[in-house]
Each structure stands twice: as C-alpha cells, then as structure tokens.
PDB file of C-alpha atoms and ligand atoms in Angstrom:
ATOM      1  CA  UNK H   8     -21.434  12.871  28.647  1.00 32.00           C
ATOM      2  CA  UNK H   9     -22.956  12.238  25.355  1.00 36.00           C
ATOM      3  CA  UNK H  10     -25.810   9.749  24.822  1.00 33.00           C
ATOM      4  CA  UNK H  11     -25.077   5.903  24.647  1.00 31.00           C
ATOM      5  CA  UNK H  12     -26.663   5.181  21.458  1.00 33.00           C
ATOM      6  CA  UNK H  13     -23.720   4.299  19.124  1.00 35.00           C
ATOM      7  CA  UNK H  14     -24.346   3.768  15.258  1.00 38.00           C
ATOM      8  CA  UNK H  15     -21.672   1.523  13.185  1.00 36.00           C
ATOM      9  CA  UNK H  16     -19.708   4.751  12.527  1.00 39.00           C
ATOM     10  CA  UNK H  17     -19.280   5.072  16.284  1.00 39.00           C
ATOM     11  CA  UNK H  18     -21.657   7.823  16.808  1.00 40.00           C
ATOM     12  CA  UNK H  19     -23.630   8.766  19.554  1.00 44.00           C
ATOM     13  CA  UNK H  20     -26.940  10.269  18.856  1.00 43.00           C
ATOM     14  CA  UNK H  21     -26.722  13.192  21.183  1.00 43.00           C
ATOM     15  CA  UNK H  22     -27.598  16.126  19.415  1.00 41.00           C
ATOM     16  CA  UNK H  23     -23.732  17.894  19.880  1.00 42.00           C
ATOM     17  CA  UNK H  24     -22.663  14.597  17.946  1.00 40.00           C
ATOM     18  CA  UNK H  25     -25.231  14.427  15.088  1.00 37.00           C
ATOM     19  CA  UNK H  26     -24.150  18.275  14.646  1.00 39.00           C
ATOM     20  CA  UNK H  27     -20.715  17.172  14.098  1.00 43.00           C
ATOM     21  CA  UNK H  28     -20.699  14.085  12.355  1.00 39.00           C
ATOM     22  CA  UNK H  29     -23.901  16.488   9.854  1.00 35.00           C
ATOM     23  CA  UNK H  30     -21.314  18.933   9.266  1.00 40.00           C
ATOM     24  CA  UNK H  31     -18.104  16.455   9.235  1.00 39.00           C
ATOM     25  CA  UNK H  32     -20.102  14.550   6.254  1.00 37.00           C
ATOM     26  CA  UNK H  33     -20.547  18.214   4.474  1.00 38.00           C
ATOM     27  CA  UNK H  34     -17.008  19.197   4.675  1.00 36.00           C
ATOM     28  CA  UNK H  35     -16.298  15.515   3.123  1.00 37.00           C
ATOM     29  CA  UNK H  36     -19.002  16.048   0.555  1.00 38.00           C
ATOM     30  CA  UNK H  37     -17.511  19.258  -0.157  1.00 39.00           C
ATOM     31  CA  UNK H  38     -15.326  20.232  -3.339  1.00 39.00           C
ATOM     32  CA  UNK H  39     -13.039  21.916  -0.442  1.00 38.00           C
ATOM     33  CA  UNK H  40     -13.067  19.053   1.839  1.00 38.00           C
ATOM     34  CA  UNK H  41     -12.064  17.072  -1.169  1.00 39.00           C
ATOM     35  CA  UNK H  42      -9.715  19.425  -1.713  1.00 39.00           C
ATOM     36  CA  UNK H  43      -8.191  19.844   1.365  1.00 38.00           C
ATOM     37  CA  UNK H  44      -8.160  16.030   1.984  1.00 39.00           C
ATOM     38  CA  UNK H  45      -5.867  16.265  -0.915  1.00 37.00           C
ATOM     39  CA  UNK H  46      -3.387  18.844   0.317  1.00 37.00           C
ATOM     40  CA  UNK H  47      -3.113  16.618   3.513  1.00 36.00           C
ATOM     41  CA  UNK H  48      -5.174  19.090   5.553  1.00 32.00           C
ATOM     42  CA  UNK H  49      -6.386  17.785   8.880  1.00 32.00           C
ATOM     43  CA  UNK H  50      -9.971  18.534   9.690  1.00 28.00           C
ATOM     44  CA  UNK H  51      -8.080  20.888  12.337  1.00 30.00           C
ATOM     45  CA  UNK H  52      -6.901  22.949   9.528  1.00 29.00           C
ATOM     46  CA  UNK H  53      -3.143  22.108  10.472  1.00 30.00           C
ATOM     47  CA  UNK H  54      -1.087  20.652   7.599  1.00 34.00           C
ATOM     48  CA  UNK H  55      -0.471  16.709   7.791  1.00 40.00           C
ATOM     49  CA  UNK H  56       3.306  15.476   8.125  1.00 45.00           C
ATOM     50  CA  UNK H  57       4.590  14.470   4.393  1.00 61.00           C
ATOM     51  CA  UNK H  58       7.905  13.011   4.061  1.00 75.00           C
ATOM     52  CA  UNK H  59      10.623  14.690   2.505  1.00 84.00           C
ATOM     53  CA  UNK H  60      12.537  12.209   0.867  1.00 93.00           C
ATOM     54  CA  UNK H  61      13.156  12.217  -2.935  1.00 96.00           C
ATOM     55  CA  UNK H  62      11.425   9.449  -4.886  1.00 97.00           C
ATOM     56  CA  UNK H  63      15.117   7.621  -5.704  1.00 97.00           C
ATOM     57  CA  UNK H  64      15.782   8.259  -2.460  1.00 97.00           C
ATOM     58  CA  UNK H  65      13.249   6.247  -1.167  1.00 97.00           C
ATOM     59  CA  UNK H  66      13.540   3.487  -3.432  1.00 98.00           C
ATOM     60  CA  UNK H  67      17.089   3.209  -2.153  1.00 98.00           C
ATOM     61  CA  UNK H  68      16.486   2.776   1.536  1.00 97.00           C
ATOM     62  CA  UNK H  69      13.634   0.328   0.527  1.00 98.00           C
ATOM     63  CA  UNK H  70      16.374  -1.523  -1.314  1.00 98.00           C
ATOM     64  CA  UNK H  71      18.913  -0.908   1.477  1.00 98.00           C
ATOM     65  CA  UNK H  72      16.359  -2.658   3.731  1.00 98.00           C
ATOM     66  CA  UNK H  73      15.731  -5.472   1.504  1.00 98.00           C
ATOM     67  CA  UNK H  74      19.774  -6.142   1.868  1.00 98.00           C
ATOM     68  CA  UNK H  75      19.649  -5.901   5.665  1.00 98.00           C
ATOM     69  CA  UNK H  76      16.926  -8.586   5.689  1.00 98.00           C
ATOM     70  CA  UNK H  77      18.934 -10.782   3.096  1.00 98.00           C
ATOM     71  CA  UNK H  78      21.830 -10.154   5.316  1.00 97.00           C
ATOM     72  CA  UNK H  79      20.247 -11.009   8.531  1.00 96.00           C
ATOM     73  CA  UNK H  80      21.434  -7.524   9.993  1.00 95.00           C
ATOM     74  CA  UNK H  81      17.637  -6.446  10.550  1.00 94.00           C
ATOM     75  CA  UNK H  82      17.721  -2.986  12.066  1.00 92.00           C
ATOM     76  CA  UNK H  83      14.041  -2.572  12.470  1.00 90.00           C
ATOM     77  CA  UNK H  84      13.146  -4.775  15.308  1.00 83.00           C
ATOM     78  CA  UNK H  85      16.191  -2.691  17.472  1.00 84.00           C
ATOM     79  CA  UNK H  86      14.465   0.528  17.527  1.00 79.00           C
ATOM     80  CA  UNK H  87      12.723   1.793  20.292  1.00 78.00           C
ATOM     81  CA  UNK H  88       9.035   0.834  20.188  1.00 79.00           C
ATOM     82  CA  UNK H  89       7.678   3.087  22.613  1.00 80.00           C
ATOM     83  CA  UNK H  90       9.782   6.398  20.596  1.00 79.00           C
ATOM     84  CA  UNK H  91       8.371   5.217  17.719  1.00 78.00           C
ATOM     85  CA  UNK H  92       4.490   4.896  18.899  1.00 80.00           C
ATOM     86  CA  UNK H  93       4.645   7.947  20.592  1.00 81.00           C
ATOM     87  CA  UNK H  94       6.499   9.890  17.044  1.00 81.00           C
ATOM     88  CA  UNK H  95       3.220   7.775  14.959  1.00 84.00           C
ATOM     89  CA  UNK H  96       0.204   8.100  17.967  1.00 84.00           C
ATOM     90  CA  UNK H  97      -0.900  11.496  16.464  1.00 84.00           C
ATOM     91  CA  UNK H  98       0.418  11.504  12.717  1.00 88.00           C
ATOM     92  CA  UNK H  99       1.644   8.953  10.363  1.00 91.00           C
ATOM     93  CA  UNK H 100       4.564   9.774   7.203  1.00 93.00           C
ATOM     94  CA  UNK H 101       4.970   6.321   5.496  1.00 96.00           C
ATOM     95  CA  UNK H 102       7.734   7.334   2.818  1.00 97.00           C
ATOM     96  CA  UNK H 103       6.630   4.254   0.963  1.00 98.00           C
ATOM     97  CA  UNK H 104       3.407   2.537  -0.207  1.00 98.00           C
ATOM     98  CA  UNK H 105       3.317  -0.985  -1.457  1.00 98.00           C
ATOM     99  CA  UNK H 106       0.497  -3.087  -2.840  1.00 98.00           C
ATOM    100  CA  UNK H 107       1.790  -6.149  -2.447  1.00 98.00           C
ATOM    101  CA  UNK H 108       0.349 -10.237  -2.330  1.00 98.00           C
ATOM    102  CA  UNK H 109      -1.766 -11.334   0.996  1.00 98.00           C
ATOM    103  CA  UNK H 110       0.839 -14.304   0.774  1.00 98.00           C
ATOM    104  CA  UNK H 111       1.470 -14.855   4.331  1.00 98.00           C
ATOM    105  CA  UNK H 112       5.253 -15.643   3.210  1.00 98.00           C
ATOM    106  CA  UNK H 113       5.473 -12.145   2.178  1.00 97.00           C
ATOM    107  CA  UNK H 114       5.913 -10.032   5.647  1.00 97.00           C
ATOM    108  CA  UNK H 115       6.250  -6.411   3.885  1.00 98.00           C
ATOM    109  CA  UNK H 116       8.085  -4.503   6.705  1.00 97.00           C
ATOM    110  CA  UNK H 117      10.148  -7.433   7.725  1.00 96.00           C
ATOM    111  CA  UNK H 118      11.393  -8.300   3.956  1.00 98.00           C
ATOM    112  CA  UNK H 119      12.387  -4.105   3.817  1.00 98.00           C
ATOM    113  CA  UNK H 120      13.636  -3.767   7.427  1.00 97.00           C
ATOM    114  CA  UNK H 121      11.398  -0.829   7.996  1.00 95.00           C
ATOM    115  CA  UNK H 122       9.464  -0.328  11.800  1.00 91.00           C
ATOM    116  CA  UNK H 123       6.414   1.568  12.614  1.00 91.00           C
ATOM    117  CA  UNK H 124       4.703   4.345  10.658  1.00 92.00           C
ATOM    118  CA  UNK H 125       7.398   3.671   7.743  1.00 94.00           C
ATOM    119  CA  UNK H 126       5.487   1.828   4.988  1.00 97.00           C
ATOM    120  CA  UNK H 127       1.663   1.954   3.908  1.00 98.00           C
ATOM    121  CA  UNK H 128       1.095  -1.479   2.866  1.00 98.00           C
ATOM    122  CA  UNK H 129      -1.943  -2.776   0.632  1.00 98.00           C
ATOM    123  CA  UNK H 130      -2.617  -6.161   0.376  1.00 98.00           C
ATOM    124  CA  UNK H 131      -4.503  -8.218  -1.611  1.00 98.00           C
ATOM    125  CA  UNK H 132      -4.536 -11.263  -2.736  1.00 98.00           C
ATOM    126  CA  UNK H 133      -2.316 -11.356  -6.515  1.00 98.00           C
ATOM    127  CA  UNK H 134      -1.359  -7.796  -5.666  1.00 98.00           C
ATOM    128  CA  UNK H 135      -4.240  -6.335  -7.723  1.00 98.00           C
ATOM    129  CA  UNK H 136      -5.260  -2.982  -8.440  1.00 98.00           C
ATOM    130  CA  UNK H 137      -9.055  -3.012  -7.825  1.00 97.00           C
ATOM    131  CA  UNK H 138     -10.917   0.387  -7.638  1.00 97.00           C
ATOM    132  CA  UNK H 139     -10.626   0.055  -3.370  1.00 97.00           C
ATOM    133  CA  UNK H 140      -7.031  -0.616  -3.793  1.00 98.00           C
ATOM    134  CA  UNK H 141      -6.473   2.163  -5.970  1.00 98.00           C
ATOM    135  CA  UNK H 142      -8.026   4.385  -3.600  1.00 98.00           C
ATOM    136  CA  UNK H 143      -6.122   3.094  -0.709  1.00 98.00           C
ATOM    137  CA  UNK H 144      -2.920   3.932  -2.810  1.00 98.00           C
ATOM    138  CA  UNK H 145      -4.348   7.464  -3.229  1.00 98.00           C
ATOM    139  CA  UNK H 146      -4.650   8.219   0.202  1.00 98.00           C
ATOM    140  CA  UNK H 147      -0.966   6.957   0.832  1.00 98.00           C
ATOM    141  CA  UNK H 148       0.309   9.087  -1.300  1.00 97.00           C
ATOM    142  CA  UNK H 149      -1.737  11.918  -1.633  1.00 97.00           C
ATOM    143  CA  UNK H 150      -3.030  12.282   2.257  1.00 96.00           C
ATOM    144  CA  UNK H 151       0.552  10.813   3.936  1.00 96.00           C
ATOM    145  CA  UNK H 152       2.994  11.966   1.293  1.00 96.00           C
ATOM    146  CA  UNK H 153       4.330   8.554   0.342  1.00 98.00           C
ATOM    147  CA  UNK H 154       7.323   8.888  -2.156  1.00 98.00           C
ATOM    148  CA  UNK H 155       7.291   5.725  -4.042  1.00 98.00           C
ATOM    149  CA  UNK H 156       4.743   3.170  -5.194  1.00 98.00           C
ATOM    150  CA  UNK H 157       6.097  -0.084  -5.523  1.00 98.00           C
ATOM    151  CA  UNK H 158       3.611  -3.109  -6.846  1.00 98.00           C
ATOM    152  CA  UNK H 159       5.073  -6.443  -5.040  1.00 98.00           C
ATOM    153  CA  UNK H 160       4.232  -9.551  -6.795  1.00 98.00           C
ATOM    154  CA  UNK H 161       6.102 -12.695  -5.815  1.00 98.00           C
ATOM    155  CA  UNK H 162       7.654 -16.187  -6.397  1.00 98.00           C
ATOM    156  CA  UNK H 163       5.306 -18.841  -6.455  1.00 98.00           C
ATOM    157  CA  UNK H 164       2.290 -16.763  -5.891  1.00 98.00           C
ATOM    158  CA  UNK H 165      -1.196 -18.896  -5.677  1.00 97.00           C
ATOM    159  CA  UNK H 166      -2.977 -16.532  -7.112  1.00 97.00           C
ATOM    160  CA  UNK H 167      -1.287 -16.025 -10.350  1.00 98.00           C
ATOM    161  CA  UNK H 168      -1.093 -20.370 -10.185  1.00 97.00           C
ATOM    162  CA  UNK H 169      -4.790 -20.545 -10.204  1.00 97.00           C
ATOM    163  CA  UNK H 170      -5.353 -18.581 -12.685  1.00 97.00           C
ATOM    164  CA  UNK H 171      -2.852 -19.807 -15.185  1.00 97.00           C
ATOM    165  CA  UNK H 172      -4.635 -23.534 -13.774  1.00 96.00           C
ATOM    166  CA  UNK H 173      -8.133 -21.606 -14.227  1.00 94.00           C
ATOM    167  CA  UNK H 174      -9.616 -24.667 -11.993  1.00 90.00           C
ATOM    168  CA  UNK H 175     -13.467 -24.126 -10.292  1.00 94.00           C
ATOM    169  CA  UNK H 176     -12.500 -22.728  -6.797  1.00 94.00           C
ATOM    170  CA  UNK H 177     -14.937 -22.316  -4.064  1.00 96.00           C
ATOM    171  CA  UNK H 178     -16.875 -18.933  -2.926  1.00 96.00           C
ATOM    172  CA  UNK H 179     -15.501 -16.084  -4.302  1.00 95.00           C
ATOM    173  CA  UNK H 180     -12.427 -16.703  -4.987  1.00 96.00           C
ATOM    174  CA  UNK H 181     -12.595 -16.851  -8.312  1.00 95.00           C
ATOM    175  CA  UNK H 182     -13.101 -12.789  -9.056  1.00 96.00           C
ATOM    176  CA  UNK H 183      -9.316 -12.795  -8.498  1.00 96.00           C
ATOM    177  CA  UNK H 184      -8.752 -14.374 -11.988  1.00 97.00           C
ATOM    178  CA  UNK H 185     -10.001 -11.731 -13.728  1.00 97.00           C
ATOM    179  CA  UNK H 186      -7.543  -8.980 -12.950  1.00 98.00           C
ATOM    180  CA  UNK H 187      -4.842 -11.319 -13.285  1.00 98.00           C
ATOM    181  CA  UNK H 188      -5.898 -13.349 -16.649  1.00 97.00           C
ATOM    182  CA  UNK H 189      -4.379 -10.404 -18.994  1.00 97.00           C
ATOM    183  CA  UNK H 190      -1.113 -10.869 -17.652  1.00 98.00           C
ATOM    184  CA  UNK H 191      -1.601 -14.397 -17.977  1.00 97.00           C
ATOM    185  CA  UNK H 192      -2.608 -14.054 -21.508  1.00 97.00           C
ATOM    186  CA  UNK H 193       1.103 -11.780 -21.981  1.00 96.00           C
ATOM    187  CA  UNK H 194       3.211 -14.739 -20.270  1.00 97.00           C
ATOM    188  CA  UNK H 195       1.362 -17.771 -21.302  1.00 90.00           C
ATOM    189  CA  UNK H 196       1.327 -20.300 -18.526  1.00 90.00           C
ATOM    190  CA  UNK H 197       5.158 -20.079 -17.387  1.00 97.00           C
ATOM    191  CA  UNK H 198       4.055 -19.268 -13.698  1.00 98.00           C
ATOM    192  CA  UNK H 199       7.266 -16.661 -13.102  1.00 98.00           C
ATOM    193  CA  UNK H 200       6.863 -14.482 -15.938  1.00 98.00           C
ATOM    194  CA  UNK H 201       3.243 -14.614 -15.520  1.00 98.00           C
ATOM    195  CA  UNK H 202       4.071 -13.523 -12.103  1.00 98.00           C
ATOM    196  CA  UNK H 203       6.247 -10.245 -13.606  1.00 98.00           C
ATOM    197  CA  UNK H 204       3.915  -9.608 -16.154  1.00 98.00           C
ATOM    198  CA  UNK H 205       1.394  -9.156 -13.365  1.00 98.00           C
ATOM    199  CA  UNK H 206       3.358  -6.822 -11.307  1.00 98.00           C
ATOM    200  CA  UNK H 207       4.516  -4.453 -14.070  1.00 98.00           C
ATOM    201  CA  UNK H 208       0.689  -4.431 -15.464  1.00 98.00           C
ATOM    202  CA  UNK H 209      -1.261  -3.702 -12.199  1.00 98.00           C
ATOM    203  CA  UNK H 210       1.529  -0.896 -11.610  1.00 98.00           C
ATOM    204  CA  UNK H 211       1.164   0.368 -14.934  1.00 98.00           C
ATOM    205  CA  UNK H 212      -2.876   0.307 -14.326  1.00 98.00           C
ATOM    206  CA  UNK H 213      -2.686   2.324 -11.491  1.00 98.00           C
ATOM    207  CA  UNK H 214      -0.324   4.830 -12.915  1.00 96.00           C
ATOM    208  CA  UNK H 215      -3.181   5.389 -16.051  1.00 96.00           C
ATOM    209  CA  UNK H 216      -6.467   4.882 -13.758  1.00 96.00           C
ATOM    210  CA  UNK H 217      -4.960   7.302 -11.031  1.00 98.00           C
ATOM    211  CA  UNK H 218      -5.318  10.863 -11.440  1.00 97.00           C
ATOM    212  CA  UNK H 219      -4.100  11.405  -7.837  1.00 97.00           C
ATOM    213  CA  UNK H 220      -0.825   9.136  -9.286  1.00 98.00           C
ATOM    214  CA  UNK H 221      -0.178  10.469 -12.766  1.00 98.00           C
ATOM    215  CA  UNK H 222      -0.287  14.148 -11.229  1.00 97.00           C
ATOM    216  CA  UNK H 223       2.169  13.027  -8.534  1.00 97.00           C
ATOM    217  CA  UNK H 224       4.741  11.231 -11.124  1.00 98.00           C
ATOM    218  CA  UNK H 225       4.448  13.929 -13.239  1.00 97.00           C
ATOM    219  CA  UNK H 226       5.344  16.770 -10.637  1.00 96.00           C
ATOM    220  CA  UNK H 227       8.476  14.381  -9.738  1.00 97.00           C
ATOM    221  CA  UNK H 228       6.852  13.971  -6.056  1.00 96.00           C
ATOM    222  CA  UNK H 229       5.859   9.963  -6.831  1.00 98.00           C
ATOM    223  CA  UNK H 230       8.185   6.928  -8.365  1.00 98.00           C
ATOM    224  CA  UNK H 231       6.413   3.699  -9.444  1.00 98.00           C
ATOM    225  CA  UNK H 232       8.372   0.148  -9.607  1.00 98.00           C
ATOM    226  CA  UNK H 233       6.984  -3.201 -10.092  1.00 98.00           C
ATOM    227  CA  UNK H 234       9.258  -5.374  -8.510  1.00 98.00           C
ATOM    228  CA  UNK H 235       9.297  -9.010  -7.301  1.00 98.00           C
ATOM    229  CA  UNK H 236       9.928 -10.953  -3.758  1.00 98.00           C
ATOM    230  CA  UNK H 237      11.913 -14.511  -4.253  1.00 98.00           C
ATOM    231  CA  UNK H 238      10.329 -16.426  -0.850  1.00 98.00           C
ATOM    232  CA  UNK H 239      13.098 -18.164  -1.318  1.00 98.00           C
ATOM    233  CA  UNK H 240      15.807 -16.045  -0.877  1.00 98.00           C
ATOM    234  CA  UNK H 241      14.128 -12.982   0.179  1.00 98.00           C
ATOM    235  CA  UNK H 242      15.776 -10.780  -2.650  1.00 98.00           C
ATOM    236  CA  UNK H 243      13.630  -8.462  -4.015  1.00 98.00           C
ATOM    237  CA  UNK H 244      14.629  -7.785  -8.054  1.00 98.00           C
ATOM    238  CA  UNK H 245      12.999  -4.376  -9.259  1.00 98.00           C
ATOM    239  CA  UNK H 246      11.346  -5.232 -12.910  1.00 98.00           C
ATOM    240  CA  UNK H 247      12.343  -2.952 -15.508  1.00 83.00           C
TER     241      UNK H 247
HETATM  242 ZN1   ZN L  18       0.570 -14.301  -4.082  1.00 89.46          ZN
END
C-alpha cells in the first residue's frame, strides 16, 4: 500500500509514486511525449481508438440526429447504458467535437440524439474560442480522433445580448464581451446576426490559431461548421 499523503494531483508521496508521477511529468515535458500525445498514443504505448468516419459523414449523422430530436423519435436515450459504459470505461472515440454556449437551453447530446462517448462537448459561455478552449478542441480531435468541429452559437443567446447592451455586469463576467465585441462590431446590434457572425468568427479563429486544426483540415481528417441552435424549434441551420 502506498503512503496516504495525497497532493491535489492525487499523488501519494511514497517513493514508487513520486518515481512515476517524476518520470510521467518527463515523458509529458518531452518533444516525444508531445509527440506521441499527438498520435493518440497511450502512456501504455498502445494506439488510442480514433473514429473512422469521414468528415461529411459525420456532419450527416450529427444532422440526422438533430432531425430525430426535431422529430421527437430520439434514439439515444433507447440504447443500452450499461453496453455503452462498458464500450467507453477504458477508451473514448467522440466522432464529433462541439464548442457550443453554456446556455442551459442548449442540451448538446440531446439536441443531436447522440448517447455516451459520442460527442466531445466544450462549453462556454458565447461559445468562445479562448486559448483553454482551443486546447480542449485539440485534444478532441487530435488525442480522440474527432471528425468534425462544429462551433454552436444559438437563438437568443445572453451572452451575445450583453454585449451588443455592453451594460456594467457584476464579477467577471464582463471578460466575455471581449471575444464577442468583433462580431458585434460585423452585425451591428441586430442580436441574430450578431449571434451568426459570432459562430462563423470563433470557428474561423480556431481554424487560423490551431495548428493541431489547420493540419487536420488540410489532410481531409477534420471538417469545421459554424452552425446555429433555434431554442425554439430545436433546428439546427449550418451557417455557410
Ligand atoms: Zn448563449
């Protein structure tokens, strides 16, 4: 049994565990630990699942979904939980990654119909493409293998509506505005094509601040949408 000191990281301070969390923090350090995080190499040296699908083709079942959920024929919710915890305990192969709005109206996997282990979901409020976000995206797609990037904005978004107001807000809140104002400054202060012009620039920012993205896109392994989620219908429209 190792000793019962635990640090934040959850390490013990036995020596057998400051060995391996010294030489885990190397390997990360490491060009080839960089490297092999890339290549979606497990520390174990085996190769990490990736999904197979084409980029269209996984833009079409996200769009499929979207139609199920429109529909009210949600497939999702029927599968078999305990299959699909047991497939994702170990590994995970999300075919999709979306940065989309903290907007509690905007339940990602319920508004595309997709289950467990299917989509790696960012959120932030006004669906914005900060450096940690941007790096979160990266490992989605360059880690897990994620086929298409889609950037969510939606209908009646707050966050896009208080910046467009520009009104004193309390705490922090207010370091949202700045990501947003440019598309803002596009759209003027009509609050849906604000909304679009958001979602098509924070996609387009990610796809020139993103090596890990560009390279992807270019090698035809990565699409990237902006698209938008009605709340009120629950339609999402891809922006062209
Ligand atoms: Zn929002």
């Amino acid at each position: 049994m190792h000793g019962f000191t635990q640090d934040p990281a959850g390490e013990c301070d036995c020596g057998k565990c400051l060995e391996d969390a010294v030489s885990r923090r190397r390997f990360l350090g490491s060009a080839a630990g960089a490297a092999a995080l890339v290549a979606g190499v497990s520390f174990s040296g085996t190769a990490g699942a990736q999904s197979t699908m084409a980029p269209d083709d996984a833009l079409d079942a996200m769009m499929e979904g979207n139609r199920r959920f429109t529909e009210g024929r949600l497939q999702s919710l029927n599968e078999d939980l305990s299959i699909l915890k047991a497939k994702t305990a170990e590994k995970q192969e999300p075919f999709a990654a979306v940065l989309s709005c903290a907007d509690s109206r905007v339940p990602v996997e319920f508004v595309f119909d997709q289950s467990i282990g299917q989509l790696f979901v960012v959120r932030v409020a006004g669906n914005i493409a900060t450096p940690e976000i941007i790096a979160s995206l990266e490992y989605g797609i360059a880690v897990l293998g994620a086929r298409l990037l889609m950037v969510l904005g939606h209908s009646n978004c707050g966050a896009v509506k208080a910046t467009i107001e520009g009104k004193a807000v309390p705490g922090q809140i207010g370091v949202l505005y700045t990501p947003i104002w440019p598309a803002v400054n596009e759209a003027g202060d009509n609050l849906d094509a604000a909304i679009d012009a958001n979602a098509r620039m924070q996609a387009t920012l990610i796809g020139r601040s993103s090596t890990v993205v560009s390279a992807a896109v270019k090698e035809g392994k990565l699409k990237v949408v902006a698209a938008r989620y009605d709340i009120a219908s629950g339609v999402v429209s891809l922006l062209g």
